Short mmCIF file of C-alpha atoms and ligand atoms in Angstrom, two decimals:
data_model
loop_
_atom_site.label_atom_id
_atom_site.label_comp_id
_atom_site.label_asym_id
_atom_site.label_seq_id
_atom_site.Cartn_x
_atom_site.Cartn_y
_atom_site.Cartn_z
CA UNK H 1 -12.74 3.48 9.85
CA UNK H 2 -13.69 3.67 6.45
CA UNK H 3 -16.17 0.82 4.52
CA UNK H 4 -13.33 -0.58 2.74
CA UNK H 5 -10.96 -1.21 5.12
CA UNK H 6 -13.66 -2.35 6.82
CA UNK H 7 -14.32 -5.23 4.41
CA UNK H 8 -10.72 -5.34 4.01
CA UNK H 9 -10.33 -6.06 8.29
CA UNK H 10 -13.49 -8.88 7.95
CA UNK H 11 -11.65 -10.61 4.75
CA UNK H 12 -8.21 -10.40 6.53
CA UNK H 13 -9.70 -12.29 9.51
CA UNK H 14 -10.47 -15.13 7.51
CA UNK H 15 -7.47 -15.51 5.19
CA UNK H 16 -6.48 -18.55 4.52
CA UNK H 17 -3.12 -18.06 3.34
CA UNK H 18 -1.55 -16.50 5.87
CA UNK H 19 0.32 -18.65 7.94
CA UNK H 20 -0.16 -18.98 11.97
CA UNK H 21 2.44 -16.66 13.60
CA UNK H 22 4.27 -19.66 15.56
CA UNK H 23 4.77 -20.93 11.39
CA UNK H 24 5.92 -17.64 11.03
CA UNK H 25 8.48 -17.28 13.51
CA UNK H 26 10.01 -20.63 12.49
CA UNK H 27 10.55 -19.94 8.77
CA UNK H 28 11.54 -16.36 9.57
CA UNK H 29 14.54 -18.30 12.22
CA UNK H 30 15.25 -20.99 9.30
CA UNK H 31 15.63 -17.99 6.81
CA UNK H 32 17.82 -15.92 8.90
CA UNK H 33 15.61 -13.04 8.53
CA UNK H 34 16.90 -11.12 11.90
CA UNK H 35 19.79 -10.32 9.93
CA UNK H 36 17.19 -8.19 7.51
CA UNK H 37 15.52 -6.34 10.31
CA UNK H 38 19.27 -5.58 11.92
CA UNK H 39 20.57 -3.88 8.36
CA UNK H 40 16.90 -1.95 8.25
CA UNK H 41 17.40 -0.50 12.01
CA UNK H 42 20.57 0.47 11.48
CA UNK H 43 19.84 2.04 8.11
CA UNK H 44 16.73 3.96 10.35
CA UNK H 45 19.49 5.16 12.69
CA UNK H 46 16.93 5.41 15.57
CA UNK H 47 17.36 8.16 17.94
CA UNK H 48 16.73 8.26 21.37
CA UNK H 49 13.37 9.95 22.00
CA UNK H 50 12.30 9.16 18.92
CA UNK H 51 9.04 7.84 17.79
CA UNK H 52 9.08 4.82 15.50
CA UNK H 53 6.26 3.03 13.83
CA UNK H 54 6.23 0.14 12.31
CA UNK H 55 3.32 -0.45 9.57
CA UNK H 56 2.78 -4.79 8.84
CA UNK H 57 4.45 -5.65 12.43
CA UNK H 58 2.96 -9.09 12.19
CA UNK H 59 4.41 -11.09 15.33
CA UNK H 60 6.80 -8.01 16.37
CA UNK H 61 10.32 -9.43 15.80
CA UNK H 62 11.33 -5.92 14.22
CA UNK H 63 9.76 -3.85 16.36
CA UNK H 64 11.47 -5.36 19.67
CA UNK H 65 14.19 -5.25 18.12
CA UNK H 66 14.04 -1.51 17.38
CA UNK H 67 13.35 -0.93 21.19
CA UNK H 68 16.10 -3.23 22.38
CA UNK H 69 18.82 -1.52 19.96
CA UNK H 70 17.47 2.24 21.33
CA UNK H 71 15.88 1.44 24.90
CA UNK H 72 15.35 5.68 24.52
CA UNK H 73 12.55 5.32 21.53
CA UNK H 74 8.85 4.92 21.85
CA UNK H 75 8.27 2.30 19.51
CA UNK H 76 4.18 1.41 17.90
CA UNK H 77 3.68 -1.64 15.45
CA UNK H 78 0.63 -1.60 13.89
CA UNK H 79 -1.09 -5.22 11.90
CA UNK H 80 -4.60 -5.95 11.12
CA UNK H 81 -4.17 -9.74 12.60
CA UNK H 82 -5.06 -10.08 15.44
CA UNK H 83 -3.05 -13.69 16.06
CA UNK H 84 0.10 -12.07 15.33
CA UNK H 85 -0.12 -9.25 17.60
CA UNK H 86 -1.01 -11.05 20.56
CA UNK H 87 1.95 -13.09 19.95
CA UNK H 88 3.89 -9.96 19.30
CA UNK H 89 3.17 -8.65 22.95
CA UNK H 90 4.04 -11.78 24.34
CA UNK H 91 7.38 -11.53 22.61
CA UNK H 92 7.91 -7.75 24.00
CA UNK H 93 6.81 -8.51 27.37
CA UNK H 94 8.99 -11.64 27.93
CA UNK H 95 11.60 -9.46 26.89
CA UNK H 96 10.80 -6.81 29.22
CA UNK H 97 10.58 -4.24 26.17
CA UNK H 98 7.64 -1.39 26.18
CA UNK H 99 6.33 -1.82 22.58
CA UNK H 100 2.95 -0.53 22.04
CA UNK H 101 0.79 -2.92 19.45
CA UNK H 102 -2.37 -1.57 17.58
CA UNK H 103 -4.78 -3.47 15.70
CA UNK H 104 -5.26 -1.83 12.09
CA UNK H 105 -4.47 -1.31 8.40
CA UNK H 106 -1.54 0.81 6.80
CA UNK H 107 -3.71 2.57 4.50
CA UNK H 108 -5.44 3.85 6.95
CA UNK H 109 -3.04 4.93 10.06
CA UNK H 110 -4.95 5.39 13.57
CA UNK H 111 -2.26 8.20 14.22
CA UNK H 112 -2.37 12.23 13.88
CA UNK H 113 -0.14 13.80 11.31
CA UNK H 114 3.66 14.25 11.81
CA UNK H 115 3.11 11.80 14.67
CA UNK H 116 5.90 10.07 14.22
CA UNK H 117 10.27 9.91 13.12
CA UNK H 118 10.37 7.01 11.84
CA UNK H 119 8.21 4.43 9.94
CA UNK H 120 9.71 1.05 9.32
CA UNK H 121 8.03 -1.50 6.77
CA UNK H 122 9.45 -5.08 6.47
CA UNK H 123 8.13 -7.95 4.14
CA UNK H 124 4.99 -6.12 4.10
CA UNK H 125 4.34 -4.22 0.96
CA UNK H 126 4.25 -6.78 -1.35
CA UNK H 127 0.84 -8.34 0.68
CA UNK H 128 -1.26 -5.08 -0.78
CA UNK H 129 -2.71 -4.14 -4.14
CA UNK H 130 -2.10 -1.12 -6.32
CA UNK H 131 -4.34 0.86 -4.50
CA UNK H 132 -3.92 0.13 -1.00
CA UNK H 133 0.28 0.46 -1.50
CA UNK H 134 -1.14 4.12 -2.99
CA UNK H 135 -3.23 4.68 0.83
CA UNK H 136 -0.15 3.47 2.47
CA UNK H 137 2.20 5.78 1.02
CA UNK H 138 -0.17 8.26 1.81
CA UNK H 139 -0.56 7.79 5.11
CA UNK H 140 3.24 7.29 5.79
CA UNK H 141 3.42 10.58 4.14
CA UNK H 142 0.72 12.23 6.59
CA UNK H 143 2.02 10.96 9.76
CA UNK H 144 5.91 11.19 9.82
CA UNK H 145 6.73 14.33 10.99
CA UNK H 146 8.64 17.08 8.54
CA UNK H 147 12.85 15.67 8.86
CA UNK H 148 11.52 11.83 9.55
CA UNK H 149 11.84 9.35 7.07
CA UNK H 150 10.47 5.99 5.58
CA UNK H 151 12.47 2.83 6.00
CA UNK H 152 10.70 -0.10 3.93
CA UNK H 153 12.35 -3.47 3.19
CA UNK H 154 10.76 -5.69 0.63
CA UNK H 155 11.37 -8.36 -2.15
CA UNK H 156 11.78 -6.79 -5.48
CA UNK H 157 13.44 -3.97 -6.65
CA UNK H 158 14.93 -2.14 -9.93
CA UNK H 159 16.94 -5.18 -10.86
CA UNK H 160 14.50 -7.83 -9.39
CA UNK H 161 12.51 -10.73 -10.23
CA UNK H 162 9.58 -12.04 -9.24
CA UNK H 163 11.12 -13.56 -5.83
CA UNK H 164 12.91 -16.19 -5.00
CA UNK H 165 11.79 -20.10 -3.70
CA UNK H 166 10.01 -18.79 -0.47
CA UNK H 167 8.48 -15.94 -2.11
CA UNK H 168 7.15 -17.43 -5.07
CA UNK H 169 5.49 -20.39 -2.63
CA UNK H 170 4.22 -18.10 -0.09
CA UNK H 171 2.48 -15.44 -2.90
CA UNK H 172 0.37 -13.94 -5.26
CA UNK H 173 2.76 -13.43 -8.64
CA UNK H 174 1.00 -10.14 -9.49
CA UNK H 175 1.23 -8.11 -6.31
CA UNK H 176 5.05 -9.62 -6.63
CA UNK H 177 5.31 -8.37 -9.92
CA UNK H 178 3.81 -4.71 -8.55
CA UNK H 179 7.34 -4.47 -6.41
CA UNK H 180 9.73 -4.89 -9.61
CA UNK H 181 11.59 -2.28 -11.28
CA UNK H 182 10.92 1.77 -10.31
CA UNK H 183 7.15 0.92 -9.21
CA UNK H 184 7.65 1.62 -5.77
CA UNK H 185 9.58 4.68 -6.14
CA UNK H 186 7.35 6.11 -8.12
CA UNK H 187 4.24 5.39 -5.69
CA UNK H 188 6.58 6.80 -3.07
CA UNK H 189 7.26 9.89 -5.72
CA UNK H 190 3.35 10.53 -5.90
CA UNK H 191 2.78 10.16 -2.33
CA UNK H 192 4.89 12.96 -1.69
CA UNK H 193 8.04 12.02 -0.84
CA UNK H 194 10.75 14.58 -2.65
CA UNK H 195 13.48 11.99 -3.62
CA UNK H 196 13.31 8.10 -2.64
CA UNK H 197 15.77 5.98 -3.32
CA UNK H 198 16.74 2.12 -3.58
CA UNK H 199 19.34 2.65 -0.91
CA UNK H 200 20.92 -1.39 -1.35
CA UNK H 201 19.84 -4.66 -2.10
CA UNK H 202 20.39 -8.72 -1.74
CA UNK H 203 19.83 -11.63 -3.33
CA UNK H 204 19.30 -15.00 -2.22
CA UNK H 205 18.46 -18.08 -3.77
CA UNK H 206 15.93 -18.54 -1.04
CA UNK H 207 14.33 -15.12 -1.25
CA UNK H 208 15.35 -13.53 -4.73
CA UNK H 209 16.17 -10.06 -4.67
CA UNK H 210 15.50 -8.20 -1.62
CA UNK H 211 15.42 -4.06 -1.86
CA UNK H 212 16.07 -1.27 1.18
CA UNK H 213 14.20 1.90 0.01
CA UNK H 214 14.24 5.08 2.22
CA UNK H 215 12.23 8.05 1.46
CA UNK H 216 12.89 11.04 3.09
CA UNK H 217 9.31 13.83 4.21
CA UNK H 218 12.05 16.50 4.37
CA UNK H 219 10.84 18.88 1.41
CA UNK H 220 7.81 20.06 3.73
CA UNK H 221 5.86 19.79 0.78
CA UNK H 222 3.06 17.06 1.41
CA UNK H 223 1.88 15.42 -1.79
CA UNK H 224 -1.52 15.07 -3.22
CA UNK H 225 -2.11 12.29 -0.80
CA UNK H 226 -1.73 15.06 2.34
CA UNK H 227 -4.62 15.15 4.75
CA UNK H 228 -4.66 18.77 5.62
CA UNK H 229 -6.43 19.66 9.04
CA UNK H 230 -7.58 15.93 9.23
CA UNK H 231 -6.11 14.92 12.84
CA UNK H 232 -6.39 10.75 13.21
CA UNK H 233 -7.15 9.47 16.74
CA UNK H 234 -4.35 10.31 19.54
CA UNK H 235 -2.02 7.24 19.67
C1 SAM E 1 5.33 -11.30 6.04
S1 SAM E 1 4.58 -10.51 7.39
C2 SAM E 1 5.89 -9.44 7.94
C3 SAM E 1 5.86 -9.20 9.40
C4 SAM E 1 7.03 -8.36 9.94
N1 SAM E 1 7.06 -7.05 9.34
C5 SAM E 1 8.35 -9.05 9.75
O1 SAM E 1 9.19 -8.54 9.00
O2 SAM E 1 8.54 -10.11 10.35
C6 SAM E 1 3.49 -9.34 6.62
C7 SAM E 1 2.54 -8.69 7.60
O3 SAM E 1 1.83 -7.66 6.92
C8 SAM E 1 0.55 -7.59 7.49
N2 SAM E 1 -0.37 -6.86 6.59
C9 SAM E 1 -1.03 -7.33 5.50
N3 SAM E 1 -1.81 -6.36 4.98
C10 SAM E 1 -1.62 -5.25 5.75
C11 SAM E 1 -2.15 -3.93 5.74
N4 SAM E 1 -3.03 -3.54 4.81
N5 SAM E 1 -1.74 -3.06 6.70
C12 SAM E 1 -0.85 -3.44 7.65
N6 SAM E 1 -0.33 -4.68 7.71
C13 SAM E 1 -0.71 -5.57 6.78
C14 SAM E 1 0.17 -9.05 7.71
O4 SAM E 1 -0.88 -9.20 8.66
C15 SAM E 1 1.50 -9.63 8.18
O5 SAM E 1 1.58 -9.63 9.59
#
């Protein structure tokens, strides 16, 4: 692991902000945000015996729910907090699901390259700065195997604003800010991926403008951000 995710993994431990996953779970029932996670597995259109990872799983609502909808995929979520996954296997084992949680940080994936079919990202991106949504792109990039794809669901977007009620309570304005307009695309276009695309988006009064991007790593051609050679550990 390197230094700075290091620092990164002792400063997340301590946030503040973030609220407890049991919080978490209740505002994401009030807000109806199953419904979110439904459109985004579809839009994946997991296959069986496919491997799916999900980076920012927090308590694990969309990764059980990516393993009950294809009982035929191996399905990882990956957080640094370690509340929110033990909550998450809770949730999978009560539901008799076999999701795999690891501990760790997007920008720096504990998985070998072209590891994996899918990777999922919900409500997550907007949490990182410049630089670490650069290392997660990256990464992605790295470990989705050539024909898999990116599925990442976040407020913002080309016609968005800086969130809606919840949003604009629950974070920083700049890192919203970084999700408006073509930003992500174009960190998506310099990770590597040959042609992303805002695939659809929603707006709610409650959470502003909310944007489905997919980004296919079908060109073959890794970007600059491609880790030649450099295996991670086995997952
Ligand atoms: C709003 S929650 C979303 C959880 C889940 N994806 C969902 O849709 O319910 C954002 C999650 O991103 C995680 N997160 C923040 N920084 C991260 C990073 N650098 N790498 C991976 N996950 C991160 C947080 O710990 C938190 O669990």
């Amino acid at each position: 692991m390197g230094a700075k995710v290091r620092e990164h993994r002792e400063a997340h431990s301590h946030a503040k902000h973030d609220p407890s996953p049991l919080v978490y779970d209740s505002v994401f029932r009030l807000l109806g945000l199953g419904s979110y996670h439904k459109a985004l597995v579809e839009r994946a259109d997991v296959r069986e015996g496919q491997r799916v990872l999900e980076i920012g799983c927090g308590t694990g609502n969309l990764a059980v729910l990516v393993r009950r909808l294809q009982a035929g995929a191996e399905v990882v979520g990956l957080d640094p907090d370690p509340r929110s996954l033990a909550r998450a296997g809770r949730k999978a084992g009560r539901a008799g699901l076999r999701v795999r949680f690891d501990r760790g940080f997007a920008q720096e994936l504990p998985y070998p390259d072209a590891s994996f079919d899918r990777v999922l990202s919900a409500f997550m991106f907007h949490h990182l700065g410049p630089e670490e949504k650069r290392g997660t792109l990256r990464e992605v990039r790295r470990v989705l195997k050539p024909g898999g794809s990116l599925h990442l669901l976040d407020f913002g977007g080309e016609n968005g604003h800086s969130g809606g009620l919840m949003a604009r309570l629950s974070h920083r304005n700049e890192l919203l800010r970084d999700n408006l307009g073509e930003s992500v695309l174009a960190l998506m276009r310099e990770a590597g991926f040959a042609d992303p695309a805002e695939e659809a988006s929603r707006a709610t009064r409650a959470l502003g403008r909310v944007t489905y991007y997919r980004a296919d790593a079908s060109s073959g051609q890794p970007g600059t951000g491609w880790r030649e050679g450099e295996d991670g550990q086995s997952p």
